[in-house]
Tab-separated table of C-alpha atoms in Angstrom:
chain	number	residue	atom	x	y	z
S	29	UNK	CA	13.990	-9.826	-89.899
S	30	UNK	CA	16.775	-11.636	-89.137
S	31	UNK	CA	17.087	-12.585	-85.701
S	32	UNK	CA	21.515	-11.640	-86.123
S	33	UNK	CA	20.372	-9.031	-87.666
S	34	UNK	CA	21.397	-5.298	-85.678
S	35	UNK	CA	17.891	-4.318	-83.238
S	36	UNK	CA	16.245	-1.606	-81.931
S	37	UNK	CA	17.787	2.399	-81.458
S	38	UNK	CA	20.705	3.288	-79.121
S	39	UNK	CA	20.315	4.181	-75.514
S	40	UNK	CA	20.594	7.950	-77.160
S	41	UNK	CA	17.679	7.827	-78.697
S	42	UNK	CA	15.847	6.591	-76.478
S	43	UNK	CA	12.873	8.492	-75.262
S	44	UNK	CA	12.338	10.611	-72.495
S	45	UNK	CA	10.224	7.782	-70.371
S	46	UNK	CA	11.707	4.449	-70.530
S	47	UNK	CA	9.661	1.710	-72.125
S	48	UNK	CA	7.916	-1.008	-70.909
S	49	UNK	CA	9.039	-5.162	-69.863
S	50	UNK	CA	6.047	-6.064	-71.375
S	51	UNK	CA	8.121	-4.000	-75.088
S	52	UNK	CA	11.664	-5.313	-73.972
S	53	UNK	CA	10.041	-8.656	-74.354
S	54	UNK	CA	8.232	-8.733	-77.218
S	55	UNK	CA	11.508	-6.992	-78.842
S	56	UNK	CA	13.422	-10.115	-77.949
S	57	UNK	CA	10.698	-12.305	-78.453
S	58	UNK	CA	10.733	-11.492	-82.051
S	59	UNK	CA	14.472	-11.712	-82.603
S	60	UNK	CA	14.030	-15.565	-81.346
S	61	UNK	CA	11.197	-16.585	-82.598
S	62	UNK	CA	12.810	-14.606	-86.424
S	63	UNK	CA	16.003	-17.778	-85.795
S	64	UNK	CA	13.425	-20.937	-86.184
S	65	UNK	CA	15.131	-23.355	-84.552
S	66	UNK	CA	18.358	-23.038	-84.836
S	67	UNK	CA	19.522	-23.522	-81.403
S	68	UNK	CA	22.589	-22.077	-82.681
S	69	UNK	CA	21.345	-18.959	-83.482
S	70	UNK	CA	19.170	-18.745	-80.368
S	71	UNK	CA	22.608	-18.858	-78.331
S	72	UNK	CA	23.504	-16.283	-80.139
S	73	UNK	CA	20.339	-13.965	-80.154
S	74	UNK	CA	20.746	-14.763	-76.039
S	75	UNK	CA	24.163	-13.454	-75.361
S	76	UNK	CA	23.753	-10.169	-77.886
S	77	UNK	CA	20.519	-10.412	-74.512
S	78	UNK	CA	23.024	-10.522	-72.112
S	79	UNK	CA	25.601	-8.130	-73.818
S	80	UNK	CA	23.285	-4.745	-74.250
S	81	UNK	CA	21.525	-6.427	-70.973
S	82	UNK	CA	22.496	-2.192	-69.173
S	83	UNK	CA	22.224	-0.542	-72.743
S	84	UNK	CA	18.668	-1.952	-72.168
S	85	UNK	CA	18.179	-1.635	-68.086
S	86	UNK	CA	18.415	2.510	-69.732
S	87	UNK	CA	15.262	2.102	-72.622
S	88	UNK	CA	13.519	0.092	-70.782
S	89	UNK	CA	12.458	-1.880	-67.030
S	90	UNK	CA	14.346	-5.323	-67.931
S	91	UNK	CA	14.168	-7.967	-65.926
S	92	UNK	CA	17.511	-8.544	-63.691
S	93	UNK	CA	19.966	-9.996	-65.280
S	94	UNK	CA	20.391	-13.743	-63.252
S	95	UNK	CA	16.980	-13.941	-65.016
S	96	UNK	CA	18.575	-13.062	-67.820
S	97	UNK	CA	21.727	-15.311	-66.715
S	98	UNK	CA	19.948	-17.713	-66.406
S	99	UNK	CA	18.753	-17.447	-70.103
S	100	UNK	CA	21.406	-17.855	-71.596
S	101	UNK	CA	22.414	-20.770	-69.749
S	102	UNK	CA	19.433	-22.755	-70.876
S	103	UNK	CA	19.742	-21.910	-74.599
S	104	UNK	CA	23.034	-23.237	-74.241
S	105	UNK	CA	22.140	-26.259	-72.655
S	106	UNK	CA	19.364	-26.571	-74.873
S	107	UNK	CA	21.604	-26.496	-77.192
S	108	UNK	CA	25.040	-28.333	-76.231
S	109	UNK	CA	22.279	-31.895	-75.767
S	110	UNK	CA	21.669	-31.089	-79.217
S	111	UNK	CA	24.519	-31.918	-80.421
S	112	UNK	CA	24.885	-34.588	-77.968
S	113	UNK	CA	21.006	-36.552	-79.098
S	114	UNK	CA	22.781	-35.927	-82.806
S	115	UNK	CA	25.939	-36.585	-81.890
S	116	UNK	CA	28.832	-35.309	-85.026
């Protein structure tokens, strides 16, 4: 599975009850693992997580948006630091 491929059903296809946080985390964990060690792909998946937050909140019990934003900020910072260390 590509980490950049589409993921999960749309919110309109959601079941009658919200899925648990563990299902939400497992879904994104699978996407991050599919990215391997490529920090750029992980940043893209993290941005997708932020972009889909409202949709996911209707389907899953999700962590608060600030936690998701902090995670994305850390991914971007890590990616930038690797570029600085490795050079152009």
